[in-house]
Structures are given as C-alpha cells and as structure tokens.
Coordinates of C-alpha atoms and ligand atoms in Angstrom, one line a residue:
X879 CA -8.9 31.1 -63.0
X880 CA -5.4 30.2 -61.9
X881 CA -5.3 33.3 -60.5
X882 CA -8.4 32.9 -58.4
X883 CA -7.1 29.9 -57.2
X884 CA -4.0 31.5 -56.3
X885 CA -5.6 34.1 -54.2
X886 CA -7.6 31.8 -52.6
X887 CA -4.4 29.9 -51.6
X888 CA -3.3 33.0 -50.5
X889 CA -6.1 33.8 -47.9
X890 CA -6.0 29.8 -46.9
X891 CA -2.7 30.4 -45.9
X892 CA -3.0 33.4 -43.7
X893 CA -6.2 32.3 -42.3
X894 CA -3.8 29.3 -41.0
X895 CA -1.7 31.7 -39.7
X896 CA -3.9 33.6 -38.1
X897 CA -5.1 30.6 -36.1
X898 CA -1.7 29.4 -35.0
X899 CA -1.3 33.4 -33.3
X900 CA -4.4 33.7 -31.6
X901 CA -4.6 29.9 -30.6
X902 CA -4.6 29.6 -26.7
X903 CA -1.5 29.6 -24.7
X904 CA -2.6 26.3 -22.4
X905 CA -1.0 26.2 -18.8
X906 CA 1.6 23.5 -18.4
X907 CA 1.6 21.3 -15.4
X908 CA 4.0 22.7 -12.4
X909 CA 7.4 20.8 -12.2
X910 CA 7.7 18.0 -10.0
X911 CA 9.3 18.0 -6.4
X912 CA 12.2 14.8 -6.1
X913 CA 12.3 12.0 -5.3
X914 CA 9.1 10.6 -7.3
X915 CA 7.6 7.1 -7.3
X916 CA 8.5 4.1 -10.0
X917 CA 5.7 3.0 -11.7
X918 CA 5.3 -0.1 -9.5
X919 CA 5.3 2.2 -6.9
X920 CA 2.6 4.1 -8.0
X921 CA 0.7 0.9 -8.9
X922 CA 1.3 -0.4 -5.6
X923 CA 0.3 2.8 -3.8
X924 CA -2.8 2.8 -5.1
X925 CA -3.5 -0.6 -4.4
X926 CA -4.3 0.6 -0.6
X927 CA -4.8 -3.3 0.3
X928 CA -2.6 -6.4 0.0
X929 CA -3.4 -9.7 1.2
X930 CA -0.8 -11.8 3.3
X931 CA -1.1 -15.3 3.7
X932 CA 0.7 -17.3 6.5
X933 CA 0.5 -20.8 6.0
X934 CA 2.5 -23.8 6.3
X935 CA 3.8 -26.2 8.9
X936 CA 2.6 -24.0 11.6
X937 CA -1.0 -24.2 10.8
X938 CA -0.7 -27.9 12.0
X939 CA 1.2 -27.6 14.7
X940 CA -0.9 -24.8 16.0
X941 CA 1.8 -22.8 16.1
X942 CA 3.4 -19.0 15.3
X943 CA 7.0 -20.2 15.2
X944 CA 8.0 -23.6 14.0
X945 CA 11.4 -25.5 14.9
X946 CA 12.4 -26.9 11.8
X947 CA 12.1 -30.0 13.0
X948 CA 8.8 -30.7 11.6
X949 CA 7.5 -33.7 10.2
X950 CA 6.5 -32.9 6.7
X951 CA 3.8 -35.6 6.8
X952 CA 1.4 -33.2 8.9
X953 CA 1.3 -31.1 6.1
X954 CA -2.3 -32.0 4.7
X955 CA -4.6 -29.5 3.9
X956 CA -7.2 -31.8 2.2
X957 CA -9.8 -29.2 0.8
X958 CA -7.4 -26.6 0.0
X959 CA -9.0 -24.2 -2.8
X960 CA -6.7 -21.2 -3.4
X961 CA -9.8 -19.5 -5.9
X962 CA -12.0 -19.5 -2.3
X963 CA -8.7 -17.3 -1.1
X964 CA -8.9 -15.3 -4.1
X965 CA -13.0 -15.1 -4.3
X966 CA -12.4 -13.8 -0.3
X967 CA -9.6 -11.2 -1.2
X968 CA -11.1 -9.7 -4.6
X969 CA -14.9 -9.4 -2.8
X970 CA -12.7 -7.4 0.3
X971 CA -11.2 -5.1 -2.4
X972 CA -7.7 -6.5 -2.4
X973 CA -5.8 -6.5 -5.0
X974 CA -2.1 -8.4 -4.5
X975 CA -2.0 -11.7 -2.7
X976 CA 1.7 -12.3 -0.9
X977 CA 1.8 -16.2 0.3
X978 CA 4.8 -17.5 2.7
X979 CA 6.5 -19.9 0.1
X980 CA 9.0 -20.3 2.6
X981 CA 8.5 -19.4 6.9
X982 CA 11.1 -19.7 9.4
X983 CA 10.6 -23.4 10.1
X984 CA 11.8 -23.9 6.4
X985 CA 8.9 -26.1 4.9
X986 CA 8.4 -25.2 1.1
X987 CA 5.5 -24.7 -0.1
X988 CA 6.6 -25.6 -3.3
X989 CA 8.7 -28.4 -4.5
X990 CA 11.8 -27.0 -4.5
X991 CA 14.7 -29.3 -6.4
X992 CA 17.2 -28.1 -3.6
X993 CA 15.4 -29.6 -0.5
X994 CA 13.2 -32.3 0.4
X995 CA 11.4 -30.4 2.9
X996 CA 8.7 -29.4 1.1
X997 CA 5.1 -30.0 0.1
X998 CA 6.8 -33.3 -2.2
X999 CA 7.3 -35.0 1.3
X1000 CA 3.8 -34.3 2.4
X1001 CA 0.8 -36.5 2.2
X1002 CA -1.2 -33.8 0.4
X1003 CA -1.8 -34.7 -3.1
X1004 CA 0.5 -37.8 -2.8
X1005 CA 3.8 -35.2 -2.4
X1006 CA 3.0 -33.8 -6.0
X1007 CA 0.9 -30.4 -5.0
X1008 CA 2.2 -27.0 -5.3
X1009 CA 0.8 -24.3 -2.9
X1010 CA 2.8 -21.3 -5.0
X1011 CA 1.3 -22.8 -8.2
X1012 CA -2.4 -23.2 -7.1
X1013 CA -2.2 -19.5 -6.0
X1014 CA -0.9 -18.6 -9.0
X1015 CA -3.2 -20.7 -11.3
X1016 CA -6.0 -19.0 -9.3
X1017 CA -5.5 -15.7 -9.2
X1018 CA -4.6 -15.0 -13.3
X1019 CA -7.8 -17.0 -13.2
X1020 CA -8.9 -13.8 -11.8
X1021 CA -8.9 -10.3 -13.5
X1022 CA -7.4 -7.6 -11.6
X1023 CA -5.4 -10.4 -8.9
X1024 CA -1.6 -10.2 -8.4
X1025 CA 0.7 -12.3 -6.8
X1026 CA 3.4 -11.6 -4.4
X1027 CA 6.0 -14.0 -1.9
X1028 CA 7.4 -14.3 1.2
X1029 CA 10.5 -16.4 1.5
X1030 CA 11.9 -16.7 5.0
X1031 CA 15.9 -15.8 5.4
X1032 CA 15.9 -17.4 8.8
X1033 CA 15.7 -21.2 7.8
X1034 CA 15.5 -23.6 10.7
X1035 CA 15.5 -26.6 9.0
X1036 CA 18.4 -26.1 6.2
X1037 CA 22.0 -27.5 7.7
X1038 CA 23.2 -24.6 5.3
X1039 CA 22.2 -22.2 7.5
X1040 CA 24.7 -20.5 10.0
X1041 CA 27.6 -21.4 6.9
X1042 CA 27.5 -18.1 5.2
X1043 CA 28.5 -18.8 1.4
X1044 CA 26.5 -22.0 1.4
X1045 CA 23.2 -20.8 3.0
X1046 CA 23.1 -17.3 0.6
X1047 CA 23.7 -19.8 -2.6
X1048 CA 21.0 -21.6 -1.5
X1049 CA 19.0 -18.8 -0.9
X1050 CA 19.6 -17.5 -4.2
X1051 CA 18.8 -20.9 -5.6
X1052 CA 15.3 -21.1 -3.9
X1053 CA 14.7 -17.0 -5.2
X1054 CA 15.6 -18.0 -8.6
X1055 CA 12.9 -20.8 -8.6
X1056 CA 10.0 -18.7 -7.0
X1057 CA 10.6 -16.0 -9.8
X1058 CA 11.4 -18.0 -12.5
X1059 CA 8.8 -20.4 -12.3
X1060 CA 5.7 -18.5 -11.9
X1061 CA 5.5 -16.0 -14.2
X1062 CA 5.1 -12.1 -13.0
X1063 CA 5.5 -11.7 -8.7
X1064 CA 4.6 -8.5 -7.8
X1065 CA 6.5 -7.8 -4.8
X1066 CA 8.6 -9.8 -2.4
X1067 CA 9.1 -9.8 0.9
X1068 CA 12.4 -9.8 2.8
X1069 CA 12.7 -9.3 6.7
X1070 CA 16.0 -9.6 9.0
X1071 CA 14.8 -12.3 11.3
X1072 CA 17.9 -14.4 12.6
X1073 CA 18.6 -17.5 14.8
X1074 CA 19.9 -16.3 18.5
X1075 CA 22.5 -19.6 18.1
X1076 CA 24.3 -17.9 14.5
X1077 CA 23.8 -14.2 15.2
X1078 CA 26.8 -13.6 12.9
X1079 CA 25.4 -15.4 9.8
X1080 CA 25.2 -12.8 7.5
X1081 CA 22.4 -12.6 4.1
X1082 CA 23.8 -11.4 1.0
X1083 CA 20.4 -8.5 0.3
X1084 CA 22.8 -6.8 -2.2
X1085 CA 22.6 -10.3 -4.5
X1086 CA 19.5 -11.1 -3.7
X1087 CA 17.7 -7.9 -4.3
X1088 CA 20.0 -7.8 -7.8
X1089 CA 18.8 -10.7 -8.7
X1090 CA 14.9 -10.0 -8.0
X1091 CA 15.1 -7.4 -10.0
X1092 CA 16.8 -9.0 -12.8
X1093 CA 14.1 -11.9 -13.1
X1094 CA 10.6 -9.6 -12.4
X1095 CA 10.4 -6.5 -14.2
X1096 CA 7.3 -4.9 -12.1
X1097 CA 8.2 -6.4 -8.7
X1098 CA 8.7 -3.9 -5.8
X1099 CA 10.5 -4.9 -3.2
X1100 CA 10.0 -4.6 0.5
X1101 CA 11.9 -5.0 3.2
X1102 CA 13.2 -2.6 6.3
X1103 CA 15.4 -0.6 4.4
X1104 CA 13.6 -1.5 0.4
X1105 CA 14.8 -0.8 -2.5
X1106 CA 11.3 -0.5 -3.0
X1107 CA 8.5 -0.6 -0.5
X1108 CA 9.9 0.1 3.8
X1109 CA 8.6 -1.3 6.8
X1110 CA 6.4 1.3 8.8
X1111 CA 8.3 -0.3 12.0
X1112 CA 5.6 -1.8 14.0
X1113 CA 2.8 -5.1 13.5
X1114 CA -0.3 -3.1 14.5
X1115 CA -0.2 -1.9 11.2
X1116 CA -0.2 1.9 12.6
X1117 CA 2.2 4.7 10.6
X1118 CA 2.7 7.9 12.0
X1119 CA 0.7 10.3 11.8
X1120 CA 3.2 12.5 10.2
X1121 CA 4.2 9.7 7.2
X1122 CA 6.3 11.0 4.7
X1123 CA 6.8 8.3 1.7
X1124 CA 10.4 9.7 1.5
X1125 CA 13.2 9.0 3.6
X1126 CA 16.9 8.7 3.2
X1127 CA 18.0 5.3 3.0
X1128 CA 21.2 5.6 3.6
X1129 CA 19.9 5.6 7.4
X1130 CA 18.2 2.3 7.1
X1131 CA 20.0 -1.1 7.8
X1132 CA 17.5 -4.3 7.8
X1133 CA 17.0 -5.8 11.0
X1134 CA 18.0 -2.4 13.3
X1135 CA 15.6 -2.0 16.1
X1136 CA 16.8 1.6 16.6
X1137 CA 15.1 2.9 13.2
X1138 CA 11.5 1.9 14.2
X1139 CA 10.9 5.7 15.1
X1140 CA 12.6 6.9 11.7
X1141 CA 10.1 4.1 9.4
X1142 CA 7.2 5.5 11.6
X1143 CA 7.1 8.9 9.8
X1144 CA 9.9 9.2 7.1
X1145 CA 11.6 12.3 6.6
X1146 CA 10.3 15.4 4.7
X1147 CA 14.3 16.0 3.5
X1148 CA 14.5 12.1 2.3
X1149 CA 16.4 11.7 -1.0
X1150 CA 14.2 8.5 -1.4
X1151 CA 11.5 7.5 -3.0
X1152 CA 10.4 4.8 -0.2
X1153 CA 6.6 4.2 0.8
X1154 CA 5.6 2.3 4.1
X1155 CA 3.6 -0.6 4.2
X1156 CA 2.2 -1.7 7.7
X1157 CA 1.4 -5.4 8.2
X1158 CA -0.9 -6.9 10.5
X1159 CA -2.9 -9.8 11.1
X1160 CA -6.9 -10.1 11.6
X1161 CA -5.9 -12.3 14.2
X1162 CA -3.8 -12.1 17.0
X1163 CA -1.3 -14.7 15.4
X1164 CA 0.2 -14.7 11.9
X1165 CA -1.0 -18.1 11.1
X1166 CA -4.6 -20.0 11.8
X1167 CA -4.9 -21.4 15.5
X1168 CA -8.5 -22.9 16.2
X1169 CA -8.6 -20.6 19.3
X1170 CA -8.7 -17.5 17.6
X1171 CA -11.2 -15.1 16.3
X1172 CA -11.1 -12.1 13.8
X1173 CA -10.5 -8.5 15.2
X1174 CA -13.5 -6.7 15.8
X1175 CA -14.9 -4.6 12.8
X1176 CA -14.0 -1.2 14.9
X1177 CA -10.3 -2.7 15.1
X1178 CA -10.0 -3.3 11.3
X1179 CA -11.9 0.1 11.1
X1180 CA -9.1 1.9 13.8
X1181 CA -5.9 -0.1 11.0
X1182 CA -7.4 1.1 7.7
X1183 CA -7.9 4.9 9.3
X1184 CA -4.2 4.9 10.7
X1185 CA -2.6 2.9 7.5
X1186 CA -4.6 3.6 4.2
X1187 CA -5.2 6.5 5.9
X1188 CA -1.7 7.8 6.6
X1189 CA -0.4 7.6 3.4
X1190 CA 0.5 3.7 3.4
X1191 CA -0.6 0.7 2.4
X1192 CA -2.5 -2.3 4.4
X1193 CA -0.6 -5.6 4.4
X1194 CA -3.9 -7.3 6.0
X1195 CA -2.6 -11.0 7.1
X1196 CA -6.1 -13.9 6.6
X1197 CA -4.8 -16.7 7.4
X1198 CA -5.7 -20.3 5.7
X1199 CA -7.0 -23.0 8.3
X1200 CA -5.5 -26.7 8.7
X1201 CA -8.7 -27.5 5.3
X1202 CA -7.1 -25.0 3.4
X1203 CA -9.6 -22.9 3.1
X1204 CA -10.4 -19.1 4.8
X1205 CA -12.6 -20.1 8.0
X1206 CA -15.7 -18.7 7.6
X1207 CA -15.5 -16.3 10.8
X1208 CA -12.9 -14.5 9.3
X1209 CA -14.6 -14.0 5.4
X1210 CA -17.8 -12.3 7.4
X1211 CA -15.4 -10.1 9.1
X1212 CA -13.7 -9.4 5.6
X1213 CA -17.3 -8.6 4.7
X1214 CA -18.5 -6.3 7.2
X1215 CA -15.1 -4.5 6.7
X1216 CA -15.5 -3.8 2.9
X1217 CA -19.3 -3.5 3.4
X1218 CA -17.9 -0.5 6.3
X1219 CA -15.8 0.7 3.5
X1220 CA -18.0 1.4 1.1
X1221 CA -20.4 2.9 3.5
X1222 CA -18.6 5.4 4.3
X1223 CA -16.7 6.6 1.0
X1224 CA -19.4 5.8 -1.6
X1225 CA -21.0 8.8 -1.0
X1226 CA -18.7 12.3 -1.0
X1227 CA -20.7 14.9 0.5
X1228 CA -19.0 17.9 -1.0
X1229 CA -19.8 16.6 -4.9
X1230 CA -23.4 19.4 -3.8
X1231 CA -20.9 22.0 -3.2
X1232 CA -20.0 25.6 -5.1
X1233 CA -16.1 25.3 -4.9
X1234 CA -13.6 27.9 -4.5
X1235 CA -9.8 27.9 -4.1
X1236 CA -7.0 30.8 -3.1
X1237 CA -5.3 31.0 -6.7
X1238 CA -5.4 28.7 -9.3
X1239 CA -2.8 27.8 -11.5
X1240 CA -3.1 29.3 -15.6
X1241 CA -6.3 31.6 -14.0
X1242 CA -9.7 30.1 -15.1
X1243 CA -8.7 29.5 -18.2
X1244 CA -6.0 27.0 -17.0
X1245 CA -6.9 23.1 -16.2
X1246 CA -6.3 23.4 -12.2
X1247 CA -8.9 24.5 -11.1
X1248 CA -10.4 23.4 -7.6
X1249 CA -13.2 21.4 -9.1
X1250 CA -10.6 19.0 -9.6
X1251 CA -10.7 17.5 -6.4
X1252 CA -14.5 16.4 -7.0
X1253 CA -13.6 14.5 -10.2
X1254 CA -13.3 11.3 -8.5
X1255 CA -9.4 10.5 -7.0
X1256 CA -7.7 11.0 -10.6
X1257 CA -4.3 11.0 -9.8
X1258 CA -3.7 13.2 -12.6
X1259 CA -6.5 16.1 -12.5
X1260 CA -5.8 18.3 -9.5
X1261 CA -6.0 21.7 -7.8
X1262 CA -3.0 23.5 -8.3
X1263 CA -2.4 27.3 -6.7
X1264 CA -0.3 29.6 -8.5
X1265 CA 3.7 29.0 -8.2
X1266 CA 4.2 31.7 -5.9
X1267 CA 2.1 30.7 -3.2
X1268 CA 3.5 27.8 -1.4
X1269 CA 2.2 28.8 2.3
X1270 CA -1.6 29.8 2.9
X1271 CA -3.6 28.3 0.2
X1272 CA -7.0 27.2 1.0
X1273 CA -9.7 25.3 -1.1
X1274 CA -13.2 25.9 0.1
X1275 CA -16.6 24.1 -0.2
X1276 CA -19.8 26.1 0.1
X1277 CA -23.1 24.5 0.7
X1278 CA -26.4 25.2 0.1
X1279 CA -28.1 22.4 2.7
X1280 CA -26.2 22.1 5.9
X1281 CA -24.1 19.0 6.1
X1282 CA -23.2 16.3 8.2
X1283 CA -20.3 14.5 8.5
X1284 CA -17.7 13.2 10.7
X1285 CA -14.7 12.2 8.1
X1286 CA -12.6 14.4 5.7
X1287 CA -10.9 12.7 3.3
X1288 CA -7.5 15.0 1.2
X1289 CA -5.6 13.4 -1.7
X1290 CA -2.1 14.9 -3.2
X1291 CA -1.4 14.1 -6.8
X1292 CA 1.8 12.1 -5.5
X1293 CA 2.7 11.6 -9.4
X1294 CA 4.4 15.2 -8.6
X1295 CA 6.2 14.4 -5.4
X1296 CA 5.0 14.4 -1.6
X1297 CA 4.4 18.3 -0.8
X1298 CA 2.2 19.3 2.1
X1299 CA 3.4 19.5 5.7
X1300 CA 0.6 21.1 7.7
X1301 CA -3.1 21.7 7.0
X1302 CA -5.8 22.4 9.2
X1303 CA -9.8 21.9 8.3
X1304 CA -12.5 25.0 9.5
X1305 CA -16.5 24.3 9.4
X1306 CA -18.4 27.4 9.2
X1307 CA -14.7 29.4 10.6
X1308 CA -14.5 26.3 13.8
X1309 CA -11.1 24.2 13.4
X1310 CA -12.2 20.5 13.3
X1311 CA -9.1 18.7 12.5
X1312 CA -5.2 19.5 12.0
X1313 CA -2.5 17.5 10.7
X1314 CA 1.0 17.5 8.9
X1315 CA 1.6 15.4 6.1
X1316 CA -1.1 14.1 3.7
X1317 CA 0.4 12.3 0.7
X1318 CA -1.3 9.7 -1.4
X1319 CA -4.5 9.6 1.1
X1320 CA -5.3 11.6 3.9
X1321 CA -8.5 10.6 6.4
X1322 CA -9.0 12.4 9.3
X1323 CA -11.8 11.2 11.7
X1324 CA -13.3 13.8 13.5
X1325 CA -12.6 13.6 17.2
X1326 CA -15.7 15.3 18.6
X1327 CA -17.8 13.4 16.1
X1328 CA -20.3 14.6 13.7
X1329 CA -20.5 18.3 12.6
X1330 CA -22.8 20.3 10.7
X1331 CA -22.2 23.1 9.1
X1332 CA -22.0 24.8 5.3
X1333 CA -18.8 25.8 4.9
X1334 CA -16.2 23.5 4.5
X1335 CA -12.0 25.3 4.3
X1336 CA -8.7 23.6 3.6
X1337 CA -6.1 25.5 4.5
X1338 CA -2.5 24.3 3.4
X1339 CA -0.6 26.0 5.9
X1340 CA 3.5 24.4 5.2
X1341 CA 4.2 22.8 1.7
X1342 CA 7.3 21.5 0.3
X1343 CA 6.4 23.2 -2.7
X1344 CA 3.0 24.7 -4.1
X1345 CA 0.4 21.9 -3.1
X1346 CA -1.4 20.1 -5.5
X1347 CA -4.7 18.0 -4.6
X1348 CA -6.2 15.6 -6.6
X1349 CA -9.5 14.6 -4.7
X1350 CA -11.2 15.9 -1.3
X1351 CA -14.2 13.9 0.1
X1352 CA -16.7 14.7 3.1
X1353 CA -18.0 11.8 4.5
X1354 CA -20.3 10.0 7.4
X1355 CA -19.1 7.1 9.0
X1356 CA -21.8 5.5 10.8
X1357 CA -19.5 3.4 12.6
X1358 CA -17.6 6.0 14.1
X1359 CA -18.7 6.8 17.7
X1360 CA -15.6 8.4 19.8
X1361 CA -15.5 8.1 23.1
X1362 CA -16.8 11.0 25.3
X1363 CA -14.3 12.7 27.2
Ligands
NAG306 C1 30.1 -13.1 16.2 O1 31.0 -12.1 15.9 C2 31.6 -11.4 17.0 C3 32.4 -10.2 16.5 O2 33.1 -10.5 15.3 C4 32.4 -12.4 17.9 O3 32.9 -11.7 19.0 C5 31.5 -13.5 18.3 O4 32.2 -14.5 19.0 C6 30.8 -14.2 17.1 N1 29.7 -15.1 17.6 C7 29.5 -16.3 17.1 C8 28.5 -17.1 17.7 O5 30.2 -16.7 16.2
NAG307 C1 21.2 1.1 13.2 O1 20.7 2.4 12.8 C2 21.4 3.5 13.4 C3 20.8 4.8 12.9 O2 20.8 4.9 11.5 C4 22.9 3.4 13.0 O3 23.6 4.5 13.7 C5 23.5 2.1 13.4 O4 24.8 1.9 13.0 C6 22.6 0.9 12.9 N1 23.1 -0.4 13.4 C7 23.4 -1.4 12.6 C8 23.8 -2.6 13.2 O5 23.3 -1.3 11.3
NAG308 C1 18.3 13.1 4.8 O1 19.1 13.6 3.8 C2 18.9 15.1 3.6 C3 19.7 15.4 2.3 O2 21.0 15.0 2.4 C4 19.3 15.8 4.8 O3 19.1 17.2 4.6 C5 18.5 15.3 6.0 O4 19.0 16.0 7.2 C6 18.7 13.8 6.1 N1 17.8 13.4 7.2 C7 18.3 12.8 8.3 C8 17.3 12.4 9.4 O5 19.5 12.7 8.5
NAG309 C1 -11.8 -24.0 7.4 O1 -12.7 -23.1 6.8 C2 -13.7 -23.7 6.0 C3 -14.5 -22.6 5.3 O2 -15.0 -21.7 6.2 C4 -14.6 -24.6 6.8 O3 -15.5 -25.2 6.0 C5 -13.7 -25.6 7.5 O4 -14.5 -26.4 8.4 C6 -12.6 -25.0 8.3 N1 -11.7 -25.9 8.8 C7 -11.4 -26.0 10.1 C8 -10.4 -27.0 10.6 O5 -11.9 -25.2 10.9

C-alpha cells in the first residue's frame, strides 16, 4: 500500500513537472519610452474636461479686470447654489471644478484670517459664507467631482504687494489655508500676471510649488512652465497640431511671451513629462457680463476637436452670474455640446470590422493583437507591432457594408510614453487625413467631409519607438459641414 501510494506521489510529481515545461511562454509588455506620466497625470489626462469658474468682484462690477479698490459690499450673490454648478458640470461630462478663490482684484472668496477683503466683509450671508467651502461641500456631495483653485499672484488690493518678502509670506499664508482647509485640491493654478507699476516684484514658485505639494498628495500643478500640467500658450483653447506632452522644462520660465510657440507643440526630445492644458471661456469674457452670450455649438465643437483632440485637456471657463447661479443660456449650450459629444462618439463604426495589423507583438498567441483597439479606450490593452518595426506599421479595418464617416478617432497607450510622429489614414487606398503626433487622443475631422468606403488603413509612418494603440474609432459627425472650397 505504502508503496502504491509512493508511486503515485511519484507520477503526481512529474505530472507537476511536466506542466511547469510545456506551460506557455506569455509575451511581456514592450518597455516603456521616458519621460512617463505621474499618476495624477494620468488621471488628469484622462479627465479630457475641467471646469473653470471665474467669479468674484468682477461679476458685479461687470467687469474682466478689477482695481482692487472694490467695495466688498457689492459682493452679494443672493441665490448662489454651488450643487446647480456641479449638477451643470457633471451632466456636460466634466469632471474637476477649478474656482478663482482669489482674482487679481484680490477679493477672497473665502474668509481668509490674513485679510479683510473677503466674502466676511460682504453682505452675502451676513459676512459668514464661504464660496471655496460651498463648492467643496457640493461637489463630495457628488460622486466622481473634484475640486481644483485658482489663487491670483497679482493682488491689487494687498499693500503687501510690490514688497517682495512680505507679499510671498502672505502668499504662502493664503496657499496654506486653501489646501489645508478643504481637504483633497486637485490641481492648482498659478499664472505670471504682474502689476505694470512693480514689474520687479518677484513670486517665490520654488516655495510655493514646495509647499503645494507638501500639503495635497494628488494635486497637479499647472502653470507656464508646471511642475505638473503646462500652458498650451494661447486662450482659444487651440494646441498645435503637432502636441507632444513632453518638453524640456528647463526652456520654460513663467510669464515669458517668447515660449508661446514652444507650449504650442512640445518637443518630441523633451526630458519632461508635461501635458498642455488650453483654457478658454464659453464667453468672450472670463467672468459673467449680462451682455454676453455662449459660443456657438460649432465654436465649442471647433475647441474640443483642436484640444481634447490634440492630445490636451479642455479648461472650459462657465462662468457664475451676479444670483450665483449658471445662467440658463449657457447650461443649454453645455447641453447641446455634450448632447454633440455623444453623438458623434457613441457609436464606433469600425466595432463591424475584420481587423488586421502589420506584425503583432508575441504572434497570435501574444495579448497585442489589433483587436485591441476596438475594446473600448482601455488604456492598458493595445496593438503592439513586433520590436523591430518602428517605421511602416499599419493597422487595417475591413468592412463588409460600405461605411460612412467623416471623423477618425487614434488613441496611444500613453501609460508607455508618447511615441508616434507621423501617420497618415487611406479609405479604400485614397489618403483622407495626415498628421504627426497623436498621444493620449487623436481626432481628425475629415476636410472634404463624409467618405465611404470599406477599407479603412492606419499607417504609422515615424515613431519614437514601436507604436502602441489602445483604441481607434470611425465616426459621423452630423455637425460637421466644411466649408466648400
Ligand atoms: C527694476 O529692475 C531694473 C533692473 O534691476 C531697474 O533698472 C528698474 O529701475 C527697476 N524698476 C522698478 C520700478 O523698480
Ligand atoms: C524666455 O525664454 C527664452 C527661451 O527659452 C529664454 O532665452 C529667455 O531667457 C527667457 N526670458 C526670461 C525673462 O526668462
Ligand atoms: C530638449 O532636450 C533634449 C535632451 O537634452 C535635446 O536633445 C533637445 O534638443 C532639447 N530641445 C530643445 C528645443 O532645446
Ligand atoms: C442667473 O442664472 C439663473 C439660472 O439660469 C437665473 O435664474 C437668474 O435669473 C440669472 N441671474 C441673472 C442676474 O441673470
């Protein structure tokens, strides 16, 4: 018996073995190309659309640029409801809210123990309401709703400012409250705006951005030059359309008008991490004035194609009116856009299609193939071409029915690095679009319009390194009509 047993242990054993030889080598991801994201950046990259707020003084005063000398008793926005601001944002798919705690004119929107010009000096709610704490309160109320601040370095108001060591302490002091008090702030905005009269006074970015990152853990900061998230050096809200999330930093200063050109499009040698954001307002001012009107739906449509579609993300500025609520003009606009939105990419042609690629990565067997790209935008599943091939890969879509479509939408897997630098598209062997970089998301709207055809080719013609591609879409967008030329 014991000796039964033992034989049986025996065969056990190399049956084990046996598995553990013929098991199947599985393919290992390629290596990544520097610089990569953070993790915030990631999240915030995929984010596509933030929400800026301008509010404050100016909103009363009708006006884009306040003196300083502002009464704090016009401040008084009797109906304001920051979970309408929220309701508005989260229904048009946005996902971070930044507010202006602070705008040049200096007016807090918070009560701040180191000035009296605040909301504590205003009528509304009998000086003891807190704009940064109602948005806030709201938005946890709210699954899936971040926060994020602006805090004006220029300060009009503040008879600190212009005295160097004095105005940065309290600078510092008014950064500590915002991300002290609040709990997490997902990113925070710095610019380089300065008086004319104290063109010397210098900000200490070095502390400040120290110290943001010492309170917030997940915070990404933005500014012209980061750490975090860059400027795409314009307010149309426009990148390039080369954008390369890498640049070298040591080439960016905050405030330098000479480096618009260089923020445009980034730089396929960067040795930083350093994705563009392009902020612009769905009016022609930053804050509310009774005289304006939203964009048009084709202008909003014309931002998101050369932002979110170039590889950056949409700061989309709604501004609060004098109530303190989001007029009404603007939320149908905000509907109508993310009605647009999920028009046209709810439905990805190409899902009917056989799909082929050049090479793939680990042969069939391996887990990059092309179909992939149809697997939703899974930043993490992607087409990946054998090693070797870095130039002339293609991925191709064959269909049975002939389609119709005027939009071509390319993802990279960015969790690898930032790869390809030229790609052209073919219908049926006719080019239909070209461009250089792609990066997180890629849309090309078709020039000529609508095409029909069955055969649908990618070709990767330059890549950093062997592309990879996480998602392709075809898609119709009825609101597309280009102008005949
Ligand atoms: C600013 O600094 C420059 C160079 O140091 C100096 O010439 C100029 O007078 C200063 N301006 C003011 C307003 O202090
Ligand atoms: C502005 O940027 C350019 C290009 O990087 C640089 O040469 C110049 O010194 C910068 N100017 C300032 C004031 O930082
Ligand atoms: C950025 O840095 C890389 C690496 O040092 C360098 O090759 C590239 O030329 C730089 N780009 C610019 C515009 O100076
Ligand atoms: C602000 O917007 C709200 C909501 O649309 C509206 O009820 C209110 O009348 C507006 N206030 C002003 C001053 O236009």
């Amino acid at each position: 018996m014991a000796r039964l047993w033992c034989l049986m242990s025996i065969i056990t054993l190399l049956q084990a073995s046996k598995f553990v030889i013929s098991r199947r080598e599985v393919t290992t991801p390629p290596l990544p190309i520097l610089p990569l994201p953070s993790s915030s950046q990631l999240k915030w990259q995929e984010r596509e659309l933030i929400m800026f707020l301008h509010f404050g003084v100016n909103t009363f005063t009708d006006s884009e640029w306040g003196t300083g000398h502002e009464n704090p008793a016009i401040f008084n926005p009797v109906g304001l409801d920051a979970s309408q601001w929220v309701n508005v944002a989260a229904e048009a798919g946005f996902s971070l809210m930044i507010l202006t705690a602070k705008h040049h004119d200096g007016f807090c929107l918070w009560p701040s123990k180191y000035t009296d010009h605040s909301v504590a000096s205003s009528p509304w709610k009998n000086g003891r309401g807190d704009v940064v704490q109602e948005l806030v309160i709201a938005a946890r109320a709210h699954e899936g709703i971040d926060v994020g601040l602006y805090l004006s370095p220029w300060d009009r108001h503040d008879k600190r400012y212009g005295h160097d060591l004095q105005y940065n302490e309290y600078y510092l002091a008014q950064l500590q409250e915002l991300l002290n008090k609040y709990g997490s702030v997902r990113e925070i905005w710095f610019d380089g705006a300065k008086g004319s009269n104290v063109p010397n006074m210098s900000y200490y970015f070095s502390d400040w951005f120290s110290m943001v990152k010492e309170l917030q853990t997940s915070i990404n900061i933005f500014s012209d030059a980061g750490p975090d998230v860059r400027w795409v050096g314009n307010e149309m809200g426009f990148a390039g359309s080369t954008c390369w999330s890498t640049i070298n930093r040591t080439s960016l200063s905050i405030g330098n008008g000479s480096i618009v050109d260089y923020l445009n499009t980034g730089d396929s040698k960067g040795t930083d991490w350093l994705p563009a954001e392009c902020d612009v307002s769905i009016r022609k001012g930053w804050f509310w004035h009774k005289s304006e009107s939203p964009k048009r739906l084709s202008v909003l449509l014309d931002i998101y194609y050369n932002s979110v579609g170039r590889n950056c993300v949409l700061l989309f500025n709604v501004p609060p009116n004098t109530t303190g609520l989001i007029s009404e003009n603007d939320v149908q606009r905000l509907k109508e856009f993310r009605g647009a939105i999920d028009t046209i990419f709810s439905t990805n042609l190409a899902q009917s299609c056989f799909v082929r690629a050049s090479s793939q990565r680990g042969g069939k067997e391996g887990d990059f193939g092309p179909e992939n790209v149809l697997d939703g935008d899974h930043l993490w599943t992607y087409w990946a071409p054998k090693d070797e091939e870095s130039e002339d890969n293609w991925i191709e879509f064959k269909c049975i029915d002939k389609l119709r479509f005027n939009v071509i939408r390319i993802q990279e897997a960015i969790g690898l690095g930032q790869r390809i630098k030229q790609h052209e598209v073919y219908v049926d062997g006719r080019k239909v679009a070209k461009g250089t970089t792609v990066g997180h998301k890629r849309l090309h709207r078709l020039e000529k319009g609508v095409v029909k055809g069955q055969i649908v080719r990618i070709k990767i013609l330059k890549s950093r390194a062997v592309p990879l591609i996480s998602s392709i879409g075809l898609h119709y967008d009825p609101f597309w009509h280009p102008k005949e030329t």
